[in-house]
PDB file of N, CA and C in Angstrom:
ATOM      1  N   MET A   1      17.531  10.605   6.810  1.00  0.00           N
ATOM      2  CA  MET A   1      16.370  10.498   7.694  1.00  0.00           C
ATOM      3  C   MET A   1      16.163  10.123   8.544  1.00  0.00           C
ATOM      4  N   SER A   2      15.932  10.495   9.511  1.00  0.00           N
ATOM      5  CA  SER A   2      15.956   9.779  10.995  1.00  0.00           C
ATOM      6  C   SER A   2      14.323   8.882  10.768  1.00  0.00           C
ATOM      7  N   ASN A   3      14.562   7.463  11.307  1.00  0.00           N
ATOM      8  CA  ASN A   3      13.816   6.099  11.625  1.00  0.00           C
ATOM      9  C   ASN A   3      13.745   6.099  12.846  1.00  0.00           C
ATOM     10  N   VAL A   4      13.568   6.120  14.176  1.00  0.00           N
ATOM     11  CA  VAL A   4      13.148   5.827  15.133  1.00  0.00           C
ATOM     12  C   VAL A   4      12.384   5.414  16.115  1.00  0.00           C
ATOM     13  N   LEU A   5      12.099   5.190  14.567  1.00  0.00           N
ATOM     14  CA  LEU A   5       9.994   4.181  15.228  1.00  0.00           C
ATOM     15  C   LEU A   5      10.565   2.156  14.638  1.00  0.00           C
ATOM     16  N   TYR A   6      11.309   2.322  13.842  1.00  0.00           N
ATOM     17  CA  TYR A   6      11.654   0.621  13.053  1.00  0.00           C
ATOM     18  C   TYR A   6      13.539   0.617  13.047  1.00  0.00           C
ATOM     19  N   GLN A   7      13.522  -1.012  13.403  1.00  0.00           N
ATOM     20  CA  GLN A   7      14.401  -1.203  13.616  1.00  0.00           C
ATOM     21  C   GLN A   7      16.026  -0.605  12.337  1.00  0.00           C
ATOM     22  N   SER A   8      15.339  -1.305  10.918  1.00  0.00           N
ATOM     23  CA  SER A   8      14.988  -1.253   9.129  1.00  0.00           C
ATOM     24  C   SER A   8      14.279   0.617   8.821  1.00  0.00           C
ATOM     25  N   LYS A   9      15.281   0.868   7.786  1.00  0.00           N
ATOM     26  CA  LYS A   9      14.367   1.312   6.485  1.00  0.00           C
ATOM     27  C   LYS A   9      13.099   0.480   6.421  1.00  0.00           C
ATOM     28  N   PRO A  10      11.875   1.823   6.251  1.00  0.00           N
ATOM     29  CA  PRO A  10      10.708   0.539   5.081  1.00  0.00           C
ATOM     30  C   PRO A  10      12.241   0.416   3.524  1.00  0.00           C
ATOM     31  N   MET A  11      11.018  -0.856   3.232  1.00  0.00           N
ATOM     32  CA  MET A  11      11.262  -0.694   1.797  1.00  0.00           C
ATOM     33  C   MET A  11      10.545  -0.962   0.866  1.00  0.00           C
ATOM     34  N   VAL A  12      10.158  -0.346  -0.215  1.00  0.00           N
ATOM     35  CA  VAL A  12       8.970  -0.083  -1.297  1.00  0.00           C
ATOM     36  C   VAL A  12       8.903  -1.503  -2.493  1.00  0.00           C
ATOM     37  N   LYS A  13       7.488  -2.501  -2.390  1.00  0.00           N
ATOM     38  CA  LYS A  13       7.775  -3.170  -2.932  1.00  0.00           C
ATOM     39  C   LYS A  13       6.163  -3.337  -3.640  1.00  0.00           C
ATOM     40  N   ARG A  14       6.525  -3.659  -4.720  1.00  0.00           N
ATOM     41  CA  ARG A  14       5.555  -3.579  -6.107  1.00  0.00           C
ATOM     42  C   ARG A  14       4.416  -4.984  -5.309  1.00  0.00           C
ATOM     43  N   VAL A  15       3.151  -4.337  -5.494  1.00  0.00           N
ATOM     44  CA  VAL A  15       2.263  -5.009  -5.229  1.00  0.00           C
ATOM     45  C   VAL A  15       1.578  -6.002  -6.655  1.00  0.00           C
ATOM     46  N   THR A  16       2.600  -7.409  -5.201  1.00  0.00           N
ATOM     47  CA  THR A  16       2.546  -9.525  -6.756  1.00  0.00           C
ATOM     48  C   THR A  16       1.194  -9.819  -5.447  1.00  0.00           C
ATOM     49  N   ALA A  17       1.075 -10.809  -6.499  1.00  0.00           N
ATOM     50  CA  ALA A  17       0.311 -11.639  -5.223  1.00  0.00           C
ATOM     51  C   ALA A  17       0.559 -12.961  -4.163  1.00  0.00           C
ATOM     52  N   SER A  18       2.142 -12.559  -4.241  1.00  0.00           N
ATOM     53  CA  SER A  18       2.919 -12.835  -3.209  1.00  0.00           C
ATOM     54  C   SER A  18       2.346 -12.207  -2.074  1.00  0.00           C
ATOM     55  N   THR A  19       2.894 -10.410  -1.646  1.00  0.00           N
ATOM     56  CA  THR A  19       2.827  -9.611  -1.145  1.00  0.00           C
ATOM     57  C   THR A  19       0.925  -8.638  -1.262  1.00  0.00           C
ATOM     58  N   LEU A  20       0.294  -8.871  -2.119  1.00  0.00           N
ATOM     59  CA  LEU A  20      -1.312  -8.828  -1.676  1.00  0.00           C
ATOM     60  C   LEU A  20      -1.335  -9.400  -0.679  1.00  0.00           C
ATOM     61  N   PRO A  21      -1.188 -10.390   0.365  1.00  0.00           N
ATOM     62  CA  PRO A  21      -2.157 -10.454   1.960  1.00  0.00           C
ATOM     63  C   PRO A  21      -1.320  -9.335   2.590  1.00  0.00           C
ATOM     64  N   LEU A  22       0.001  -8.869   2.499  1.00  0.00           N
ATOM     65  CA  LEU A  22       0.014  -7.595   3.525  1.00  0.00           C
ATOM     66  C   LEU A  22      -0.407  -6.520   2.653  1.00  0.00           C
ATOM     67  N   MET A  23      -0.565  -5.977   2.304  1.00  0.00           N
ATOM     68  CA  MET A  23      -1.544  -5.351   1.612  1.00  0.00           C
ATOM     69  C   MET A  23      -2.961  -5.752   2.061  1.00  0.00           C
ATOM     70  N   LEU A  24      -3.833  -6.834   1.744  1.00  0.00           N
ATOM     71  CA  LEU A  24      -4.667  -6.824   2.377  1.00  0.00           C
ATOM     72  C   LEU A  24      -4.869  -6.802   4.121  1.00  0.00           C
ATOM     73  N   ASP A  25      -3.660  -7.272   4.886  1.00  0.00           N
ATOM     74  CA  ASP A  25      -3.824  -6.667   6.548  1.00  0.00           C
ATOM     75  C   ASP A  25      -4.191  -5.884   6.485  1.00  0.00           C
ATOM     76  N   TYR A  26      -2.748  -5.039   6.293  1.00  0.00           N
ATOM     77  CA  TYR A  26      -2.933  -4.035   6.529  1.00  0.00           C
ATOM     78  C   TYR A  26      -4.514  -2.541   6.220  1.00  0.00           C
ATOM     79  N   ASP A  27      -5.008  -2.864   4.834  1.00  0.00           N
ATOM     80  CA  ASP A  27      -6.157  -1.878   4.992  1.00  0.00           C
ATOM     81  C   ASP A  27      -7.406  -2.604   5.925  1.00  0.00           C
ATOM     82  N   SER A  28      -6.819  -4.172   5.973  1.00  0.00           N
ATOM     83  CA  SER A  28      -7.865  -3.848   7.158  1.00  0.00           C
ATOM     84  C   SER A  28      -8.054  -3.492   9.094  1.00  0.00           C
ATOM     85  N   SER A  29      -6.639  -3.252   8.693  1.00  0.00           N
ATOM     86  CA  SER A  29      -6.550  -3.490  10.377  1.00  0.00           C
ATOM     87  C   SER A  29      -6.922  -1.382  10.465  1.00  0.00           C
ATOM     88  N   ILE A  30      -6.618  -0.349   9.005  1.00  0.00           N
ATOM     89  CA  ILE A  30      -6.468   0.469   9.268  1.00  0.00           C
ATOM     90  C   ILE A  30      -8.666   0.813   9.098  1.00  0.00           C
ATOM     91  N   GLN A  31      -9.258   0.010   7.989  1.00  0.00           N
ATOM     92  CA  GLN A  31     -10.687   0.075   8.320  1.00  0.00           C
ATOM     93  C   GLN A  31     -11.545  -0.145   8.935  1.00  0.00           C
ATOM     94  N   GLY A  32     -10.722  -1.471   9.873  1.00  0.00           N
ATOM     95  CA  GLY A  32     -11.765  -2.574  10.845  1.00  0.00           C
ATOM     96  C   GLY A  32     -12.648  -3.131  10.441  1.00  0.00           C
ATOM     97  N   ASP A  33     -13.731  -2.889  10.466  1.00  0.00           N
ATOM     98  CA  ASP A  33     -14.451  -4.257  10.568  1.00  0.00           C
ATOM     99  C   ASP A  33     -15.439  -4.231   9.238  1.00  0.00           C
ATOM    100  N   LEU A  34     -14.870  -3.222   8.381  1.00  0.00           N
ATOM    101  CA  LEU A  34     -15.782  -2.773   6.589  1.00  0.00           C
ATOM    102  C   LEU A  34     -14.355  -3.526   5.771  1.00  0.00           C
ATOM    103  N   ASP A  35     -15.033  -5.145   5.700  1.00  0.00           N
ATOM    104  CA  ASP A  35     -13.815  -5.639   4.545  1.00  0.00           C
ATOM    105  C   ASP A  35     -13.859  -5.294   3.373  1.00  0.00           C
ATOM    106  N   ARG A  36     -13.142  -4.876   2.900  1.00  0.00           N
ATOM    107  CA  ARG A  36     -12.308  -3.798   1.779  1.00  0.00           C
ATOM    108  C   ARG A  36     -11.260  -5.685   0.655  1.00  0.00           C
ATOM    109  N   SER A  37     -10.944  -6.447   1.075  1.00  0.00           N
ATOM    110  CA  SER A  37     -10.449  -6.583   0.534  1.00  0.00           C
ATOM    111  C   SER A  37     -10.334  -7.557  -1.116  1.00  0.00           C
ATOM    112  N   MET A  38     -11.583  -7.692  -2.053  1.00  0.00           N
ATOM    113  CA  MET A  38     -12.115  -7.709  -2.657  1.00  0.00           C
ATOM    114  C   MET A  38     -12.330  -6.301  -3.516  1.00  0.00           C
ATOM    115  N   TYR A  39     -12.997  -5.813  -2.887  1.00  0.00           N
ATOM    116  CA  TYR A  39     -11.943  -4.006  -3.748  1.00  0.00           C
ATOM    117  C   TYR A  39     -11.004  -3.820  -3.722  1.00  0.00           C
ATOM    118  N   ILE A  40      -9.707  -4.471  -2.845  1.00  0.00           N
ATOM    119  CA  ILE A  40      -8.536  -3.754  -3.005  1.00  0.00           C
ATOM    120  C   ILE A  40      -8.145  -5.101  -3.598  1.00  0.00           C
ATOM    121  N   GLN A  41      -8.384  -6.259  -3.671  1.00  0.00           N
ATOM    122  CA  GLN A  41      -7.466  -6.721  -4.380  1.00  0.00           C
ATOM    123  C   GLN A  41      -8.005  -6.064  -5.817  1.00  0.00           C
ATOM    124  N   LEU A  42      -9.219  -6.216  -6.483  1.00  0.00           N
ATOM    125  CA  LEU A  42      -9.639  -6.065  -7.819  1.00  0.00           C
ATOM    126  C   LEU A  42      -8.526  -4.287  -8.457  1.00  0.00           C
ATOM    127  N   PHE A  43      -8.573  -3.701  -7.236  1.00  0.00           N
ATOM    128  CA  PHE A  43      -7.995  -2.150  -7.459  1.00  0.00           C
ATOM    129  C   PHE A  43      -6.666  -2.855  -8.320  1.00  0.00           C
ATOM    130  N   ALA A  44      -5.858  -2.962  -7.133  1.00  0.00           N
ATOM    131  CA  ALA A  44      -4.129  -2.965  -7.020  1.00  0.00           C
ATOM    132  C   ALA A  44      -3.984  -3.786  -7.855  1.00  0.00           C
ATOM    133  N   MET A  45      -4.560  -5.170  -8.456  1.00  0.00           N
ATOM    134  CA  MET A  45      -4.117  -5.785  -9.352  1.00  0.00           C
ATOM    135  C   MET A  45      -3.983  -5.658 -11.495  1.00  0.00           C
ATOM    136  N   GLN A  46      -5.181  -4.468 -11.405  1.00  0.00           N
ATOM    137  CA  GLN A  46      -5.440  -4.580 -12.889  1.00  0.00           C
ATOM    138  C   GLN A  46      -4.137  -4.330 -13.301  1.00  0.00           C
ATOM    139  N   PRO A  47      -4.022  -4.022 -14.682  1.00  0.00           N
ATOM    140  CA  PRO A  47      -2.795  -4.005 -15.251  1.00  0.00           C
ATOM    141  C   PRO A  47      -2.401  -2.526 -15.053  1.00  0.00           C
ATOM    142  N   CYS A  48      -3.257  -1.756 -15.084  1.00  0.00           N
ATOM    143  CA  CYS A  48      -3.456  -0.228 -14.934  1.00  0.00           C
ATOM    144  C   CYS A  48      -3.331   0.973 -14.038  1.00  0.00           C
ATOM    145  N   ALA A  49      -2.975  -0.079 -12.852  1.00  0.00           N
ATOM    146  CA  ALA A  49      -2.268   0.139 -11.357  1.00  0.00           C
ATOM    147  C   ALA A  49      -1.692  -0.062 -11.621  1.00  0.00           C
ATOM    148  N   ASP A  50      -0.618   0.968 -10.681  1.00  0.00           N
ATOM    149  CA  ASP A  50       1.061   0.694  -9.906  1.00  0.00           C
ATOM    150  C   ASP A  50       0.882   0.810  -7.971  1.00  0.00           C
ATOM    151  N   ALA A  51       0.177  -0.966  -7.605  1.00  0.00           N
ATOM    152  CA  ALA A  51       0.117  -0.897  -5.888  1.00  0.00           C
ATOM    153  C   ALA A  51       1.520  -1.112  -5.687  1.00  0.00           C
ATOM    154  N   LYS A  52       2.052   0.067  -4.883  1.00  0.00           N
ATOM    155  CA  LYS A  52       3.091  -0.500  -3.961  1.00  0.00           C
ATOM    156  C   LYS A  52       2.710  -0.555  -2.700  1.00  0.00           C
ATOM    157  N   LEU A  53       4.387  -1.337  -1.441  1.00  0.00           N
ATOM    158  CA  LEU A  53       3.641  -1.512  -0.248  1.00  0.00           C
ATOM    159  C   LEU A  53       4.578  -1.648   0.305  1.00  0.00           C
ATOM    160  N   ALA A  54       4.490  -0.284   1.016  1.00  0.00           N
ATOM    161  CA  ALA A  54       6.377  -0.071   2.648  1.00  0.00           C
ATOM    162  C   ALA A  54       6.253  -1.062   3.041  1.00  0.00           C
ATOM    163  N   VAL A  55       7.279  -2.191   3.579  1.00  0.00           N
ATOM    164  CA  VAL A  55       7.647  -3.112   4.223  1.00  0.00           C
ATOM    165  C   VAL A  55       8.970  -3.255   5.139  1.00  0.00           C
ATOM    166  N   CYS A  56       8.859  -2.733   6.432  1.00  0.00           N
ATOM    167  CA  CYS A  56       9.607  -2.726   7.255  1.00  0.00           C
ATOM    168  C   CYS A  56       9.624  -3.827   8.515  1.00  0.00           C
ATOM    169  N   ASP A  57      10.550  -4.344   8.613  1.00  0.00           N
ATOM    170  CA  ASP A  57      11.230  -5.872   9.619  1.00  0.00           C
ATOM    171  C   ASP A  57       9.614  -6.992   9.128  1.00  0.00           C
ATOM    172  N   GLY A  58       9.472  -7.190   8.314  1.00  0.00           N
ATOM    173  CA  GLY A  58       8.052  -7.920   7.826  1.00  0.00           C
ATOM    174  C   GLY A  58       6.767  -7.422   7.926  1.00  0.00           C
ATOM    175  N   GLU A  59       6.953  -6.576   8.334  1.00  0.00           N
ATOM    176  CA  GLU A  59       5.620  -5.876   8.546  1.00  0.00           C
ATOM    177  C   GLU A  59       4.766  -4.386   7.206  1.00  0.00           C
ATOM    178  N   ALA A  60       3.717  -4.702   7.093  1.00  0.00           N
ATOM    179  CA  ALA A  60       3.058  -4.146   6.792  1.00  0.00           C
ATOM    180  C   ALA A  60       2.960  -2.298   7.085  1.00  0.00           C
ATOM    181  N   VAL A  61       3.792  -1.228   6.594  1.00  0.00           N
ATOM    182  CA  VAL A  61       3.338   0.278   7.772  1.00  0.00           C
ATOM    183  C   VAL A  61       3.479   1.120   7.020  1.00  0.00           C
ATOM    184  N   GLY A  62       3.155   0.688   5.070  1.00  0.00           N
ATOM    185  CA  GLY A  62       2.697   1.414   4.201  1.00  0.00           C
ATOM    186  C   GLY A  62       1.091   1.359   3.282  1.00  0.00           C
ATOM    187  N   ILE A  63       0.993   1.540   2.379  1.00  0.00           N
ATOM    188  CA  ILE A  63      -0.160   1.323   1.092  1.00  0.00           C
ATOM    189  C   ILE A  63      -0.018   2.026   0.602  1.00  0.00           C
ATOM    190  N   GLY A  64      -0.219   2.236  -1.124  1.00  0.00           N
ATOM    191  CA  GLY A  64      -0.004   3.365  -2.224  1.00  0.00           C
ATOM    192  C   GLY A  64      -0.746   2.019  -3.192  1.00  0.00           C
ATOM    193  N   ILE A  65      -2.125   2.584  -3.873  1.00  0.00           N
ATOM    194  CA  ILE A  65      -2.029   2.584  -5.651  1.00  0.00           C
ATOM    195  C   ILE A  65      -2.143   4.189  -6.195  1.00  0.00           C
ATOM    196  N   ALA A  66      -2.041   3.743  -7.787  1.00  0.00           N
ATOM    197  CA  ALA A  66      -2.145   4.898  -8.608  1.00  0.00           C
ATOM    198  C   ALA A  66      -3.096   4.278  -9.175  1.00  0.00           C
ATOM    199  N   ARG A  67      -4.759   4.633 -10.633  1.00  0.00           N
ATOM    200  CA  ARG A  67      -4.535   3.415 -10.924  1.00  0.00           C
ATOM    201  C   ARG A  67      -5.516   4.642 -12.095  1.00  0.00           C
ATOM    202  N   LEU A  68      -4.912   4.580 -13.431  1.00  0.00           N
ATOM    203  CA  LEU A  68      -5.355   5.173 -14.457  1.00  0.00           C
ATOM    204  C   LEU A  68      -6.306   4.661 -14.867  1.00  0.00           C
ATOM    205  N   LEU A  69      -7.559   6.224 -15.160  1.00  0.00           N
ATOM    206  CA  LEU A  69      -9.365   5.781 -14.820  1.00  0.00           C
ATOM    207  C   LEU A  69      -9.550   5.752 -16.790  1.00  0.00           C
ATOM    208  N   TYR A  70     -10.296   5.597 -17.008  1.00  0.00           N
ATOM    209  CA  TYR A  70     -10.527   5.253 -18.725  1.00  0.00           C
ATOM    210  C   TYR A  70     -10.477   6.205 -19.674  1.00  0.00           C
ATOM    211  N   ASN A  71     -11.093   7.733 -18.317  1.00  0.00           N
ATOM    212  CA  ASN A  71     -10.717   9.017 -19.033  1.00  0.00           C
ATOM    213  C   ASN A  71      -9.422   9.243 -18.511  1.00  0.00           C
ATOM    214  N   GLY A  72      -7.831   8.341 -18.916  1.00  0.00           N
ATOM    215  CA  GLY A  72      -6.434   9.127 -18.589  1.00  0.00           C
ATOM    216  C   GLY A  72      -6.514   9.976 -17.260  1.00  0.00           C
ATOM    217  N   GLU A  73      -7.708  10.146 -15.724  1.00  0.00           N
ATOM    218  CA  GLU A  73      -7.667  10.700 -15.328  1.00  0.00           C
ATOM    219  C   GLU A  73      -6.559   9.308 -13.698  1.00  0.00           C
ATOM    220  N   LEU A  74      -6.016  10.149 -13.402  1.00  0.00           N
ATOM    221  CA  LEU A  74      -5.298   9.785 -12.680  1.00  0.00           C
ATOM    222  C   LEU A  74      -5.527   9.403 -11.292  1.00  0.00           C
ATOM    223  N   PHE A  75      -6.079   8.101 -10.447  1.00  0.00           N
ATOM    224  CA  PHE A  75      -6.829   7.667  -9.059  1.00  0.00           C
ATOM    225  C   PHE A  75      -5.603   7.086  -8.541  1.00  0.00           C
ATOM    226  N   ILE A  76      -5.786   8.167  -7.576  1.00  0.00           N
ATOM    227  CA  ILE A  76      -4.663   7.512  -6.542  1.00  0.00           C
ATOM    228  C   ILE A  76      -5.591   7.461  -5.150  1.00  0.00           C
ATOM    229  N   GLY A  77      -5.622   6.316  -4.333  1.00  0.00           N
ATOM    230  CA  GLY A  77      -5.890   6.261  -3.366  1.00  0.00           C
ATOM    231  C   GLY A  77      -6.763   4.064  -2.474  1.00  0.00           C
ATOM    232  N   PRO A  78      -6.099   3.293  -2.398  1.00  0.00           N
ATOM    233  CA  PRO A  78      -6.096   4.234  -0.742  1.00  0.00           C
ATOM    234  C   PRO A  78      -4.522   4.736  -0.905  1.00  0.00           C
ATOM    235  N   LEU A  79      -4.078   5.082  -0.210  1.00  0.00           N
ATOM    236  CA  LEU A  79      -2.436   5.391   0.988  1.00  0.00           C
ATOM    237  C   LEU A  79      -2.618   5.711   2.007  1.00  0.00           C
ATOM    238  N   TYR A  80      -2.601   5.396   2.559  1.00  0.00           N
ATOM    239  CA  TYR A  80      -1.709   4.744   4.121  1.00  0.00           C
ATOM    240  C   TYR A  80      -0.719   4.636   4.302  1.00  0.00           C
ATOM    241  N   ALA A  81       0.116   5.206   5.572  1.00  0.00           N
ATOM    242  CA  ALA A  81       0.970   5.222   6.143  1.00  0.00           C
ATOM    243  C   ALA A  81       1.218   4.949   7.227  1.00  0.00           C
ATOM    244  N   ASN A  82       2.315   5.023   8.505  1.00  0.00           N
ATOM    245  CA  ASN A  82       2.495   4.390  10.005  1.00  0.00           C
ATOM    246  C   ASN A  82       2.977   5.072  10.068  1.00  0.00           C
ATOM    247  N   THR A  83       3.721   6.153   9.614  1.00  0.00           N
ATOM    248  CA  THR A  83       4.462   7.797  10.057  1.00  0.00           C
ATOM    249  C   THR A  83       4.182   8.014   8.684  1.00  0.00           C
ATOM    250  N   TYR A  84       5.397   9.252   8.785  1.00  0.00           N
ATOM    251  CA  TYR A  84       6.213   9.993   7.307  1.00  0.00           C
ATOM    252  C   TYR A  84       6.941   9.784   6.535  1.00  0.00           C
ATOM    253  N   VAL A  85       7.967   8.659   7.158  1.00  0.00           N
ATOM    254  CA  VAL A  85       8.655   7.999   6.117  1.00  0.00           C
ATOM    255  C   VAL A  85       8.304   7.328   5.830  1.00  0.00           C
ATOM    256  N   SER A  86       7.002   6.153   6.702  1.00  0.00           N
ATOM    257  CA  SER A  86       6.027   5.458   5.342  1.00  0.00           C
ATOM    258  C   SER A  86       5.917   5.735   4.126  1.00  0.00           C
ATOM    259  N   TRP A  87       5.844   7.112   4.147  1.00  0.00           N
ATOM    260  CA  TRP A  87       4.115   7.587   3.548  1.00  0.00           C
ATOM    261  C   TRP A  87       5.521   8.297   2.168  1.00  0.00           C
ATOM    262  N   TYR A  88       6.270   8.581   3.229  1.00  0.00           N
ATOM    263  CA  TYR A  88       7.603   8.828   2.402  1.00  0.00           C
ATOM    264  C   TYR A  88       8.756   7.902   1.376  1.00  0.00           C
ATOM    265  N   VAL A  89       8.693   7.226   1.672  1.00  0.00           N
ATOM    266  CA  VAL A  89       8.719   5.250   1.163  1.00  0.00           C
ATOM    267  C   VAL A  89       7.880   5.031   0.067  1.00  0.00           C
ATOM    268  N   VAL A  90       6.799   5.310   0.092  1.00  0.00           N
ATOM    269  CA  VAL A  90       5.700   4.877  -0.462  1.00  0.00           C
ATOM    270  C   VAL A  90       5.778   5.370  -1.716  1.00  0.00           C
ATOM    271  N   ASN A  91       5.759   7.182  -1.479  1.00  0.00           N
ATOM    272  CA  ASN A  91       5.830   8.145  -2.444  1.00  0.00           C
ATOM    273  C   ASN A  91       6.470   8.153  -3.569  1.00  0.00           C
TER     274      ASN A  91
END
């Protein structure tokens, strides 16, 4: 897959306490004045959640969270990416 925007290929990382700040900064850059840091942190760090972060050259370029709800349904979101390449890597 061609990657003309980045020097290297985005890599997917599981969101942990050490990568959470990158996810929060990325979400904030998209949401603007809306502070969702507590919501994203609580949502991403739950045991039933699978949160991923696409990182390229030390910068977040995509995020995705999937969470199993109490009724067994799967909730996906937020799901953002700078480019199709980032989105493809997160999924």
